[in-house]
Amino acid sequence: MKKVFVTGGNGFLGKFLIKKLSKLKYKIISPSSKICDLQNENSLKKYKDKFDYIFHLAAWTQAGDFCLKHPGEQWLINQKINTNVLNWWKEKQPQAKIIIIGTSCSYSEDSDFKENSYLRGEPIESLYTYAMTKRMLLQGVKAIQKQFKLKWICFVPSTLYGTNYHEDGRQMHFIFDLIRKIISGKYENKKVELWGNGYQKREIIHVENFIDTMIKLLNKKNEIFNIGSGKEYTIKHFSKIISDILNYDHNKIFYDKTKYVGSKSKKLNIAKVTKIIKNYKKNLINEKKGIEEVIKWFLKKRLKKN
């Protein structure tokens, strides 16, 4: 039986990953931050099992303009977390392969978004600090592998979506925020206000597709893989899909061009993963079907609250 340690197991991605690994009969340890504070260098010392894989998902961040408001904290907290996890891996778990999660915002906006460009150029200014902590994480595992011959994999997702998203008050990634706002417009007659002109583009991939792809690539080592749909659409396109599903008048949506919009475009190049995995694109959940699934989940949660 494979033994797995997961950081960030209570997060959106973590919950889906643990569910998948459980079905595969992996033995999983995934302590919450209250039990294992990754900012404390001694927090991991009590875990003495020898793990086959360490999935390092934990990161201190949120969507929206969070990165603009907390750059210093993001740097300090994420560097502490990453350093402590990597040191534990090197000192106590050298037999384990560590799996780290990158971010598409680490790519320079003028790059080709291929894996070998991940550490090149300048990330977008508004997301610079978080992007650089993810770059430093990748450089960390590469440095440790180079000196101590340990094994790693880095997966870079486009925006993940699916049901069971967090509802704890933190800022939501764009697709969930769109759904929440348009539902409020439909059922509460609230003004639907979206940031930007609506022409900034985004790429999404269902969280289950992302996890399935990760599992298929676990035999790889010391490589970085983009995992996305290979397609991007404007915010207006996504809001139109959501509006149509909810039978809401899309023309009522107000686009505030003065607000923060983040990257204008960041479609990942997925040639590497599509070359390795047969029928990769054919197995992806259709965006409209996936979004409809998430809308139904939001509506179900809304009914329970009312």
PDB file of C-alpha atoms in Angstrom:
ATOM      1  CA  MET A   1       0.000   0.000   0.000  1.00  0.00           C
ATOM      2  CA  LYS A   2       1.369   3.393  -1.029  1.00  0.00           C
ATOM      3  CA  LYS A   3       1.723   5.958   1.757  1.00  0.00           C
ATOM      4  CA  VAL A   4       0.999   9.583   0.930  1.00  0.00           C
ATOM      5  CA  PHE A   5       1.399  12.844   2.850  1.00  0.00           C
ATOM      6  CA  VAL A   6      -0.728  15.776   1.668  1.00  0.00           C
ATOM      7  CA  THR A   7      -0.321  19.408   2.717  1.00  0.00           C
ATOM      8  CA  GLY A   8      -3.298  21.677   2.096  1.00  0.00           C
ATOM      9  CA  GLY A   9      -5.679  18.720   2.223  1.00  0.00           C
ATOM     10  CA  ASN A  10      -8.567  20.891   3.417  1.00  0.00           C
ATOM     11  CA  GLY A  11      -8.389  23.107   0.351  1.00  0.00           C
ATOM     12  CA  PHE A  12     -10.446  22.818  -2.814  1.00  0.00           C
ATOM     13  CA  LEU A  13      -7.860  20.742  -4.702  1.00  0.00           C
ATOM     14  CA  GLY A  14      -6.836  18.819  -1.588  1.00  0.00           C
ATOM     15  CA  LYS A  15     -10.300  17.478  -0.848  1.00  0.00           C
ATOM     16  CA  PHE A  16     -10.704  16.101  -4.371  1.00  0.00           C
ATOM     17  CA  LEU A  17      -7.200  14.649  -4.343  1.00  0.00           C
ATOM     18  CA  ILE A  18      -7.704  12.848  -1.036  1.00  0.00           C
ATOM     19  CA  LYS A  19     -11.005  11.420  -2.261  1.00  0.00           C
ATOM     20  CA  LYS A  20      -9.284  10.111  -5.401  1.00  0.00           C
ATOM     21  CA  LEU A  21      -6.308   8.668  -3.531  1.00  0.00           C
ATOM     22  CA  SER A  22      -8.650   6.975  -1.063  1.00  0.00           C
ATOM     23  CA  LYS A  23     -10.438   5.225  -3.944  1.00  0.00           C
ATOM     24  CA  LEU A  24      -7.030   4.028  -5.128  1.00  0.00           C
ATOM     25  CA  LYS A  25      -6.412   2.531  -1.657  1.00  0.00           C
ATOM     26  CA  TYR A  26      -3.519   4.827  -0.740  1.00  0.00           C
ATOM     27  CA  LYS A  27      -2.785   5.337   2.953  1.00  0.00           C
ATOM     28  CA  ILE A  28      -3.149   9.084   3.435  1.00  0.00           C
ATOM     29  CA  ILE A  29      -2.024  11.454   6.166  1.00  0.00           C
ATOM     30  CA  SER A  30      -3.180  15.034   5.702  1.00  0.00           C
ATOM     31  CA  PRO A  31      -3.182  17.084   8.920  1.00  0.00           C
ATOM     32  CA  SER A  32      -4.992  20.409   9.096  1.00  0.00           C
ATOM     33  CA  SER A  33      -3.061  23.622   9.727  1.00  0.00           C
ATOM     34  CA  LYS A  34      -4.312  23.601  13.325  1.00  0.00           C
ATOM     35  CA  ILE A  35      -2.657  20.243  13.918  1.00  0.00           C
ATOM     36  CA  CYS A  36       0.398  20.877  11.749  1.00  0.00           C
ATOM     37  CA  ASP A  37       1.380  24.525  11.324  1.00  0.00           C
ATOM     38  CA  LEU A  38       3.711  24.452   8.340  1.00  0.00           C
ATOM     39  CA  GLN A  39       5.150  27.829   9.307  1.00  0.00           C
ATOM     40  CA  ASN A  40       6.662  26.108  12.340  1.00  0.00           C
ATOM     41  CA  GLU A  41       9.841  24.267  11.351  1.00  0.00           C
ATOM     42  CA  ASN A  42       9.218  21.602  14.004  1.00  0.00           C
ATOM     43  CA  SER A  43       5.632  20.839  12.984  1.00  0.00           C
ATOM     44  CA  LEU A  44       6.479  18.008  10.588  1.00  0.00           C
ATOM     45  CA  LYS A  45       8.959  16.162  12.819  1.00  0.00           C
ATOM     46  CA  LYS A  46       6.254  14.051  14.473  1.00  0.00           C
ATOM     47  CA  TYR A  47       5.370  12.354  11.164  1.00  0.00           C
ATOM     48  CA  LYS A  48       7.824   9.493  11.087  1.00  0.00           C
ATOM     49  CA  ASP A  49       6.195   7.124   8.560  1.00  0.00           C
ATOM     50  CA  LYS A  50       8.151   6.678   5.365  1.00  0.00           C
ATOM     51  CA  PHE A  51       6.010   8.114   2.564  1.00  0.00           C
ATOM     52  CA  ASP A  52       6.056   7.196  -1.106  1.00  0.00           C
ATOM     53  CA  TYR A  53       4.699  10.581  -2.174  1.00  0.00           C
ATOM     54  CA  ILE A  54       4.443  14.034  -0.644  1.00  0.00           C
ATOM     55  CA  PHE A  55       1.789  16.184  -2.312  1.00  0.00           C
ATOM     56  CA  HIS A  56       2.614  19.761  -1.358  1.00  0.00           C
ATOM     57  CA  LEU A  57      -0.559  21.749  -2.109  1.00  0.00           C
ATOM     58  CA  ALA A  58      -0.503  24.246   0.765  1.00  0.00           C
ATOM     59  CA  ALA A  59      -0.058  27.918  -0.123  1.00  0.00           C
ATOM     60  CA  TRP A  60      -1.119  31.188   1.495  1.00  0.00           C
ATOM     61  CA  THR A  61      -3.072  33.028  -1.173  1.00  0.00           C
ATOM     62  CA  GLN A  62      -6.515  33.984  -2.431  1.00  0.00           C
ATOM     63  CA  ALA A  63      -8.014  35.079  -5.727  1.00  0.00           C
ATOM     64  CA  GLY A  64      -8.938  38.575  -6.860  1.00  0.00           C
ATOM     65  CA  ASP A  65      -6.788  41.494  -5.680  1.00  0.00           C
ATOM     66  CA  PHE A  66      -5.544  39.620  -2.592  1.00  0.00           C
ATOM     67  CA  CYS A  67      -1.987  39.509  -3.969  1.00  0.00           C
ATOM     68  CA  LEU A  68      -1.966  43.312  -4.342  1.00  0.00           C
ATOM     69  CA  LYS A  69      -2.903  43.809  -0.693  1.00  0.00           C
ATOM     70  CA  HIS A  70      -0.629  41.212   0.946  1.00  0.00           C
ATOM     71  CA  PRO A  71       2.661  40.954  -1.001  1.00  0.00           C
ATOM     72  CA  GLY A  72       4.940  41.032   2.048  1.00  0.00           C
ATOM     73  CA  GLU A  73       2.901  38.498   3.982  1.00  0.00           C
ATOM     74  CA  GLN A  74       2.648  36.256   0.938  1.00  0.00           C
ATOM     75  CA  TRP A  75       6.397  36.213   0.542  1.00  0.00           C
ATOM     76  CA  LEU A  76       7.195  35.553   4.195  1.00  0.00           C
ATOM     77  CA  ILE A  77       4.471  32.989   4.868  1.00  0.00           C
ATOM     78  CA  ASN A  78       4.864  30.995   1.668  1.00  0.00           C
ATOM     79  CA  GLN A  79       8.650  30.982   1.898  1.00  0.00           C
ATOM     80  CA  LYS A  80       8.428  29.642   5.461  1.00  0.00           C
ATOM     81  CA  ILE A  81       5.937  26.965   4.450  1.00  0.00           C
ATOM     82  CA  ASN A  82       7.909  25.865   1.399  1.00  0.00           C
ATOM     83  CA  THR A  83      11.270  25.865   3.150  1.00  0.00           C
ATOM     84  CA  ASN A  84       9.963  23.789   6.045  1.00  0.00           C
ATOM     85  CA  VAL A  85       8.299  21.247   3.762  1.00  0.00           C
ATOM     86  CA  LEU A  86      11.360  20.916   1.527  1.00  0.00           C
ATOM     87  CA  ASN A  87      13.706  20.601   4.490  1.00  0.00           C
ATOM     88  CA  TRP A  88      11.526  17.829   5.986  1.00  0.00           C
ATOM     89  CA  TRP A  89      11.489  16.091   2.626  1.00  0.00           C
ATOM     90  CA  LYS A  90      15.271  16.243   2.319  1.00  0.00           C
ATOM     91  CA  GLU A  91      16.072  15.380   5.960  1.00  0.00           C
ATOM     92  CA  LYS A  92      13.364  12.864   6.873  1.00  0.00           C
ATOM     93  CA  GLN A  93      11.661  11.701   3.652  1.00  0.00           C
ATOM     94  CA  PRO A  94      14.405  11.364   1.004  1.00  0.00           C
ATOM     95  CA  GLN A  95      12.794   8.193  -0.384  1.00  0.00           C
ATOM     96  CA  ALA A  96       9.601  10.120  -1.233  1.00  0.00           C
ATOM     97  CA  LYS A  97       8.831  11.775  -4.531  1.00  0.00           C
ATOM     98  CA  ILE A  98       7.500  15.272  -3.875  1.00  0.00           C
ATOM     99  CA  ILE A  99       4.710  16.656  -6.037  1.00  0.00           C
ATOM    100  CA  ILE A 100       4.430  20.432  -6.050  1.00  0.00           C
ATOM    101  CA  ILE A 101       1.773  22.679  -7.580  1.00  0.00           C
ATOM    102  CA  GLY A 102       2.830  25.637  -9.672  1.00  0.00           C
ATOM    103  CA  THR A 103       0.751  28.510 -10.988  1.00  0.00           C
ATOM    104  CA  SER A 104       0.078  29.834 -14.471  1.00  0.00           C
ATOM    105  CA  CYS A 105       0.746  33.372 -13.216  1.00  0.00           C
ATOM    106  CA  SER A 106       4.442  32.441 -12.878  1.00  0.00           C
ATOM    107  CA  TYR A 107       4.709  32.666 -16.652  1.00  0.00           C
ATOM    108  CA  SER A 108       5.613  35.982 -18.206  1.00  0.00           C
ATOM    109  CA  GLU A 109       2.666  37.385 -20.152  1.00  0.00           C
ATOM    110  CA  ASP A 110       4.732  37.549 -23.325  1.00  0.00           C
ATOM    111  CA  SER A 111       6.029  33.972 -22.998  1.00  0.00           C
ATOM    112  CA  ASP A 112       4.971  30.948 -25.027  1.00  0.00           C
ATOM    113  CA  PHE A 113       3.599  29.347 -21.833  1.00  0.00           C
ATOM    114  CA  LYS A 114       5.665  26.207 -22.422  1.00  0.00           C
ATOM    115  CA  GLU A 115       7.133  24.407 -19.424  1.00  0.00           C
ATOM    116  CA  ASN A 116      10.703  25.403 -20.227  1.00  0.00           C
ATOM    117  CA  SER A 117       9.623  29.075 -19.997  1.00  0.00           C
ATOM    118  CA  TYR A 118       8.269  28.799 -16.437  1.00  0.00           C
ATOM    119  CA  LEU A 119      11.318  30.468 -14.868  1.00  0.00           C
ATOM    120  CA  ARG A 120      11.931  32.964 -17.671  1.00  0.00           C
ATOM    121  CA  GLY A 121      10.878  36.588 -17.973  1.00  0.00           C
ATOM    122  CA  GLU A 122       8.876  38.727 -15.570  1.00  0.00           C
ATOM    123  CA  PRO A 123       5.508  37.633 -14.114  1.00  0.00           C
ATOM    124  CA  ILE A 124       2.657  40.142 -14.200  1.00  0.00           C
ATOM    125  CA  GLU A 125       3.255  42.892 -11.636  1.00  0.00           C
ATOM    126  CA  SER A 126      -0.010  42.443  -9.703  1.00  0.00           C
ATOM    127  CA  LEU A 127       0.737  38.744  -9.074  1.00  0.00           C
ATOM    128  CA  TYR A 128       4.510  39.067  -8.950  1.00  0.00           C
ATOM    129  CA  THR A 129       5.171  38.060  -5.343  1.00  0.00           C
ATOM    130  CA  TYR A 130       2.983  34.962  -5.363  1.00  0.00           C
ATOM    131  CA  ALA A 131       4.344  33.950  -8.765  1.00  0.00           C
ATOM    132  CA  MET A 132       7.909  34.271  -7.508  1.00  0.00           C
ATOM    133  CA  THR A 133       7.220  32.158  -4.402  1.00  0.00           C
ATOM    134  CA  LYS A 134       6.039  29.403  -6.760  1.00  0.00           C
ATOM    135  CA  ARG A 135       9.118  29.850  -8.928  1.00  0.00           C
ATOM    136  CA  MET A 136      11.295  29.635  -5.813  1.00  0.00           C
ATOM    137  CA  LEU A 137       9.501  26.437  -4.810  1.00  0.00           C
ATOM    138  CA  LEU A 138      10.347  24.876  -8.164  1.00  0.00           C
ATOM    139  CA  GLN A 139      13.936  26.087  -7.941  1.00  0.00           C
ATOM    140  CA  GLY A 140      14.094  24.617  -4.434  1.00  0.00           C
ATOM    141  CA  VAL A 141      13.132  21.099  -5.499  1.00  0.00           C
ATOM    142  CA  LYS A 142      15.481  21.339  -8.487  1.00  0.00           C
ATOM    143  CA  ALA A 143      18.387  22.367  -6.252  1.00  0.00           C
ATOM    144  CA  ILE A 144      17.711  19.576  -3.775  1.00  0.00           C
ATOM    145  CA  GLN A 145      17.440  17.032  -6.572  1.00  0.00           C
ATOM    146  CA  LYS A 146      20.703  18.252  -8.074  1.00  0.00           C
ATOM    147  CA  GLN A 147      22.664  17.891  -4.830  1.00  0.00           C
ATOM    148  CA  PHE A 148      20.879  15.042  -3.048  1.00  0.00           C
ATOM    149  CA  LYS A 149      19.338  13.101  -5.982  1.00  0.00           C
ATOM    150  CA  LEU A 150      15.770  13.245  -4.694  1.00  0.00           C
ATOM    151  CA  LYS A 151      12.745  13.031  -7.022  1.00  0.00           C
ATOM    152  CA  TRP A 152      10.086  15.624  -7.794  1.00  0.00           C
ATOM    153  CA  ILE A 153       7.292  16.568 -10.204  1.00  0.00           C
ATOM    154  CA  CYS A 154       5.706  20.001 -10.692  1.00  0.00           C
ATOM    155  CA  PHE A 155       2.195  20.376 -12.095  1.00  0.00           C
ATOM    156  CA  VAL A 156       0.948  23.753 -13.314  1.00  0.00           C
ATOM    157  CA  PRO A 157      -2.847  23.985 -13.650  1.00  0.00           C
ATOM    158  CA  SER A 158      -5.007  26.494 -15.424  1.00  0.00           C
ATOM    159  CA  THR A 159      -7.884  27.745 -13.237  1.00  0.00           C
ATOM    160  CA  LEU A 160      -9.436  24.762 -11.450  1.00  0.00           C
ATOM    161  CA  TYR A 161     -13.199  24.477 -11.107  1.00  0.00           C
ATOM    162  CA  GLY A 162     -15.741  21.964  -9.850  1.00  0.00           C
ATOM    163  CA  THR A 163     -18.300  21.495  -7.086  1.00  0.00           C
ATOM    164  CA  ASN A 164     -17.679  21.789  -3.329  1.00  0.00           C
ATOM    165  CA  TYR A 165     -15.760  25.045  -3.560  1.00  0.00           C
ATOM    166  CA  HIS A 166     -14.959  26.844  -0.315  1.00  0.00           C
ATOM    167  CA  GLU A 167     -17.538  29.201   1.192  1.00  0.00           C
ATOM    168  CA  ASP A 168     -15.506  30.582   4.078  1.00  0.00           C
ATOM    169  CA  GLY A 169     -15.520  34.219   2.976  1.00  0.00           C
ATOM    170  CA  ARG A 170     -12.230  34.307   1.070  1.00  0.00           C
ATOM    171  CA  GLN A 171     -12.138  35.765  -2.428  1.00  0.00           C
ATOM    172  CA  MET A 172     -13.208  33.307  -5.098  1.00  0.00           C
ATOM    173  CA  HIS A 173     -11.495  32.470  -8.368  1.00  0.00           C
ATOM    174  CA  PHE A 174     -13.165  34.132 -11.315  1.00  0.00           C
ATOM    175  CA  ILE A 175     -15.437  31.303 -12.508  1.00  0.00           C
ATOM    176  CA  PHE A 176     -16.985  30.812  -9.059  1.00  0.00           C
ATOM    177  CA  ASP A 177     -17.306  34.560  -8.549  1.00  0.00           C
ATOM    178  CA  LEU A 178     -19.145  34.893 -11.864  1.00  0.00           C
ATOM    179  CA  ILE A 179     -21.569  32.117 -10.924  1.00  0.00           C
ATOM    180  CA  ARG A 180     -22.210  33.534  -7.466  1.00  0.00           C
ATOM    181  CA  LYS A 181     -22.839  37.055  -8.747  1.00  0.00           C
ATOM    182  CA  ILE A 182     -25.133  36.026 -11.602  1.00  0.00           C
ATOM    183  CA  ILE A 183     -27.141  33.777  -9.275  1.00  0.00           C
ATOM    184  CA  SER A 184     -27.585  36.787  -6.971  1.00  0.00           C
ATOM    185  CA  GLY A 185     -28.686  38.852  -9.963  1.00  0.00           C
ATOM    186  CA  LYS A 186     -31.196  36.207 -10.999  1.00  0.00           C
ATOM    187  CA  TYR A 187     -32.760  35.368  -7.646  1.00  0.00           C
ATOM    188  CA  GLU A 188     -32.128  38.476  -5.518  1.00  0.00           C
ATOM    189  CA  ASN A 189     -32.330  41.124  -8.235  1.00  0.00           C
ATOM    190  CA  LYS A 190     -28.865  42.378  -7.282  1.00  0.00           C
ATOM    191  CA  LYS A 191     -26.722  44.374  -9.668  1.00  0.00           C
ATOM    192  CA  VAL A 192     -24.214  42.081 -11.385  1.00  0.00           C
ATOM    193  CA  GLU A 193     -20.932  43.968 -11.540  1.00  0.00           C
ATOM    194  CA  LEU A 194     -17.841  42.320 -13.032  1.00  0.00           C
ATOM    195  CA  TRP A 195     -14.309  43.699 -12.986  1.00  0.00           C
ATOM    196  CA  GLY A 196     -12.673  44.805 -16.232  1.00  0.00           C
ATOM    197  CA  ASN A 197     -14.103  45.182 -19.713  1.00  0.00           C
ATOM    198  CA  GLY A 198     -14.952  41.496 -20.010  1.00  0.00           C
ATOM    199  CA  TYR A 199     -12.433  40.786 -22.742  1.00  0.00           C
ATOM    200  CA  GLN A 200      -9.667  39.438 -20.524  1.00  0.00           C
ATOM    201  CA  LYS A 201      -9.303  35.725 -21.288  1.00  0.00           C
ATOM    202  CA  ARG A 202      -9.167  32.732 -18.978  1.00  0.00           C
ATOM    203  CA  GLU A 203      -8.630  28.979 -19.280  1.00  0.00           C
ATOM    204  CA  ILE A 204     -10.302  26.481 -16.959  1.00  0.00           C
ATOM    205  CA  ILE A 205      -9.928  22.786 -16.274  1.00  0.00           C
ATOM    206  CA  HIS A 206     -12.133  20.604 -14.097  1.00  0.00           C
ATOM    207  CA  VAL A 207     -10.428  19.636 -10.853  1.00  0.00           C
ATOM    208  CA  GLU A 208     -11.162  15.950 -11.482  1.00  0.00           C
ATOM    209  CA  ASN A 209      -9.436  16.089 -14.880  1.00  0.00           C
ATOM    210  CA  PHE A 210      -6.450  17.769 -13.268  1.00  0.00           C
ATOM    211  CA  ILE A 211      -6.152  15.094 -10.583  1.00  0.00           C
ATOM    212  CA  ASP A 212      -6.628  12.219 -13.020  1.00  0.00           C
ATOM    213  CA  THR A 213      -3.815  13.648 -15.138  1.00  0.00           C
ATOM    214  CA  MET A 214      -1.529  14.033 -12.138  1.00  0.00           C
ATOM    215  CA  ILE A 215      -2.085  10.405 -11.165  1.00  0.00           C
ATOM    216  CA  LYS A 216      -1.289   9.230 -14.693  1.00  0.00           C
ATOM    217  CA  LEU A 217       2.018  11.114 -14.601  1.00  0.00           C
ATOM    218  CA  LEU A 218       3.227  10.060 -11.153  1.00  0.00           C
ATOM    219  CA  ASN A 219       5.781   7.718 -12.721  1.00  0.00           C
ATOM    220  CA  LYS A 220       7.565  10.729 -14.212  1.00  0.00           C
ATOM    221  CA  LYS A 221      10.350  12.446 -12.298  1.00  0.00           C
ATOM    222  CA  ASN A 222      12.136  15.786 -12.219  1.00  0.00           C
ATOM    223  CA  GLU A 223       9.807  17.377 -14.765  1.00  0.00           C
ATOM    224  CA  ILE A 224       7.233  20.141 -14.970  1.00  0.00           C
ATOM    225  CA  PHE A 225       3.876  19.637 -16.680  1.00  0.00           C
ATOM    226  CA  ASN A 226       1.212  22.145 -17.688  1.00  0.00           C
ATOM    227  CA  ILE A 227      -2.298  20.777 -17.230  1.00  0.00           C
ATOM    228  CA  GLY A 228      -5.075  22.755 -18.885  1.00  0.00           C
ATOM    229  CA  SER A 229      -7.773  22.526 -21.511  1.00  0.00           C
ATOM    230  CA  GLY A 230      -5.755  24.222 -24.239  1.00  0.00           C
ATOM    231  CA  LYS A 231      -8.616  26.693 -24.785  1.00  0.00           C
ATOM    232  CA  GLU A 232      -9.313  30.122 -23.359  1.00  0.00           C
ATOM    233  CA  TYR A 233     -12.394  32.332 -23.513  1.00  0.00           C
ATOM    234  CA  THR A 234     -13.268  35.877 -22.514  1.00  0.00           C
ATOM    235  CA  ILE A 235     -14.989  36.689 -19.248  1.00  0.00           C
ATOM    236  CA  LYS A 236     -17.960  37.818 -21.340  1.00  0.00           C
ATOM    237  CA  HIS A 237     -18.084  34.361 -22.931  1.00  0.00           C
ATOM    238  CA  PHE A 238     -18.127  32.632 -19.540  1.00  0.00           C
ATOM    239  CA  SER A 239     -20.727  35.046 -18.152  1.00  0.00           C
ATOM    240  CA  LYS A 240     -22.919  34.437 -21.216  1.00  0.00           C
ATOM    241  CA  ILE A 241     -22.771  30.660 -20.657  1.00  0.00           C
ATOM    242  CA  ILE A 242     -23.729  31.095 -16.995  1.00  0.00           C
ATOM    243  CA  SER A 243     -26.500  33.575 -17.841  1.00  0.00           C
ATOM    244  CA  ASP A 244     -27.976  31.250 -20.460  1.00  0.00           C
ATOM    245  CA  ILE A 245     -27.994  28.300 -18.055  1.00  0.00           C
ATOM    246  CA  LEU A 246     -29.736  30.445 -15.417  1.00  0.00           C
ATOM    247  CA  ASN A 247     -32.042  32.147 -17.963  1.00  0.00           C
ATOM    248  CA  TYR A 248     -30.672  35.530 -16.874  1.00  0.00           C
ATOM    249  CA  ASP A 249     -30.467  38.554 -19.180  1.00  0.00           C
ATOM    250  CA  HIS A 250     -26.764  38.835 -19.938  1.00  0.00           C
ATOM    251  CA  ASN A 251     -27.237  42.459 -21.058  1.00  0.00           C
ATOM    252  CA  LYS A 252     -27.890  43.484 -17.449  1.00  0.00           C
ATOM    253  CA  ILE A 253     -24.299  42.748 -16.459  1.00  0.00           C
ATOM    254  CA  PHE A 254     -22.189  45.842 -15.769  1.00  0.00           C
ATOM    255  CA  TYR A 255     -18.469  45.722 -16.525  1.00  0.00           C
ATOM    256  CA  ASP A 256     -16.412  48.099 -14.383  1.00  0.00           C
ATOM    257  CA  LYS A 257     -13.381  48.953 -16.499  1.00  0.00           C
ATOM    258  CA  THR A 258     -11.682  50.768 -13.613  1.00  0.00           C
ATOM    259  CA  LYS A 259     -11.267  47.624 -11.488  1.00  0.00           C
ATOM    260  CA  TYR A 260      -8.401  45.147 -11.205  1.00  0.00           C
ATOM    261  CA  VAL A 261      -8.364  42.510 -13.950  1.00  0.00           C
ATOM    262  CA  GLY A 262      -5.106  40.568 -13.446  1.00  0.00           C
ATOM    263  CA  SER A 263      -3.617  38.932 -16.526  1.00  0.00           C
ATOM    264  CA  LYS A 264      -5.232  39.670 -19.878  1.00  0.00           C
ATOM    265  CA  SER A 265      -4.500  36.142 -21.102  1.00  0.00           C
ATOM    266  CA  LYS A 266      -2.627  33.069 -19.843  1.00  0.00           C
ATOM    267  CA  LYS A 267      -3.455  29.979 -21.863  1.00  0.00           C
ATOM    268  CA  LEU A 268      -1.085  27.127 -21.047  1.00  0.00           C
ATOM    269  CA  ASN A 269       0.738  25.254 -23.764  1.00  0.00           C
ATOM    270  CA  ILE A 270      -0.288  21.618 -23.223  1.00  0.00           C
ATOM    271  CA  ALA A 271       1.627  19.982 -26.072  1.00  0.00           C
ATOM    272  CA  LYS A 272       3.806  18.051 -23.615  1.00  0.00           C
ATOM    273  CA  VAL A 273       0.962  16.380 -21.724  1.00  0.00           C
ATOM    274  CA  THR A 274      -1.107  15.670 -24.842  1.00  0.00           C
ATOM    275  CA  LYS A 275       1.877  13.905 -26.377  1.00  0.00           C
ATOM    276  CA  ILE A 276       2.189  11.583 -23.369  1.00  0.00           C
ATOM    277  CA  ILE A 277      -1.477  10.895 -22.582  1.00  0.00           C
ATOM    278  CA  LYS A 278      -3.540   9.413 -25.380  1.00  0.00           C
ATOM    279  CA  ASN A 279      -6.910  11.096 -26.012  1.00  0.00           C
ATOM    280  CA  TYR A 280      -6.125  13.714 -23.355  1.00  0.00           C
ATOM    281  CA  LYS A 281      -8.416  16.392 -24.793  1.00  0.00           C
ATOM    282  CA  LYS A 282     -11.230  13.943 -25.557  1.00  0.00           C
ATOM    283  CA  ASN A 283     -11.355  12.913 -21.895  1.00  0.00           C
ATOM    284  CA  LEU A 284     -11.763  16.470 -20.586  1.00  0.00           C
ATOM    285  CA  ILE A 285     -15.130  17.405 -19.099  1.00  0.00           C
ATOM    286  CA  ASN A 286     -16.962  19.800 -21.417  1.00  0.00           C
ATOM    287  CA  GLU A 287     -16.776  23.345 -20.000  1.00  0.00           C
ATOM    288  CA  LYS A 288     -20.496  24.057 -20.368  1.00  0.00           C
ATOM    289  CA  LYS A 289     -21.429  20.741 -18.746  1.00  0.00           C
ATOM    290  CA  GLY A 290     -18.941  21.327 -15.939  1.00  0.00           C
ATOM    291  CA  ILE A 291     -20.141  24.886 -15.323  1.00  0.00           C
ATOM    292  CA  GLU A 292     -23.763  23.699 -15.239  1.00  0.00           C
ATOM    293  CA  GLU A 293     -22.754  21.131 -12.600  1.00  0.00           C
ATOM    294  CA  VAL A 294     -21.186  23.882 -10.469  1.00  0.00           C
ATOM    295  CA  ILE A 295     -24.260  26.123 -10.864  1.00  0.00           C
ATOM    296  CA  LYS A 296     -26.514  23.309  -9.632  1.00  0.00           C
ATOM    297  CA  TRP A 297     -24.229  22.881  -6.626  1.00  0.00           C
ATOM    298  CA  PHE A 298     -24.397  26.622  -5.844  1.00  0.00           C
ATOM    299  CA  LEU A 299     -28.200  26.593  -6.150  1.00  0.00           C
ATOM    300  CA  LYS A 300     -28.483  23.564  -3.887  1.00  0.00           C
ATOM    301  CA  LYS A 301     -26.367  25.296  -1.236  1.00  0.00           C
ATOM    302  CA  ARG A 302     -28.498  28.421  -1.598  1.00  0.00           C
ATOM    303  CA  LEU A 303     -31.723  26.475  -1.014  1.00  0.00           C
ATOM    304  CA  LYS A 304     -30.303  24.937   2.152  1.00  0.00           C
ATOM    305  CA  LYS A 305     -29.390  28.372   3.508  1.00  0.00           C
ATOM    306  CA  ASN A 306     -32.895  29.666   2.820  1.00  0.00           C
TER     307      ASN A 306
END
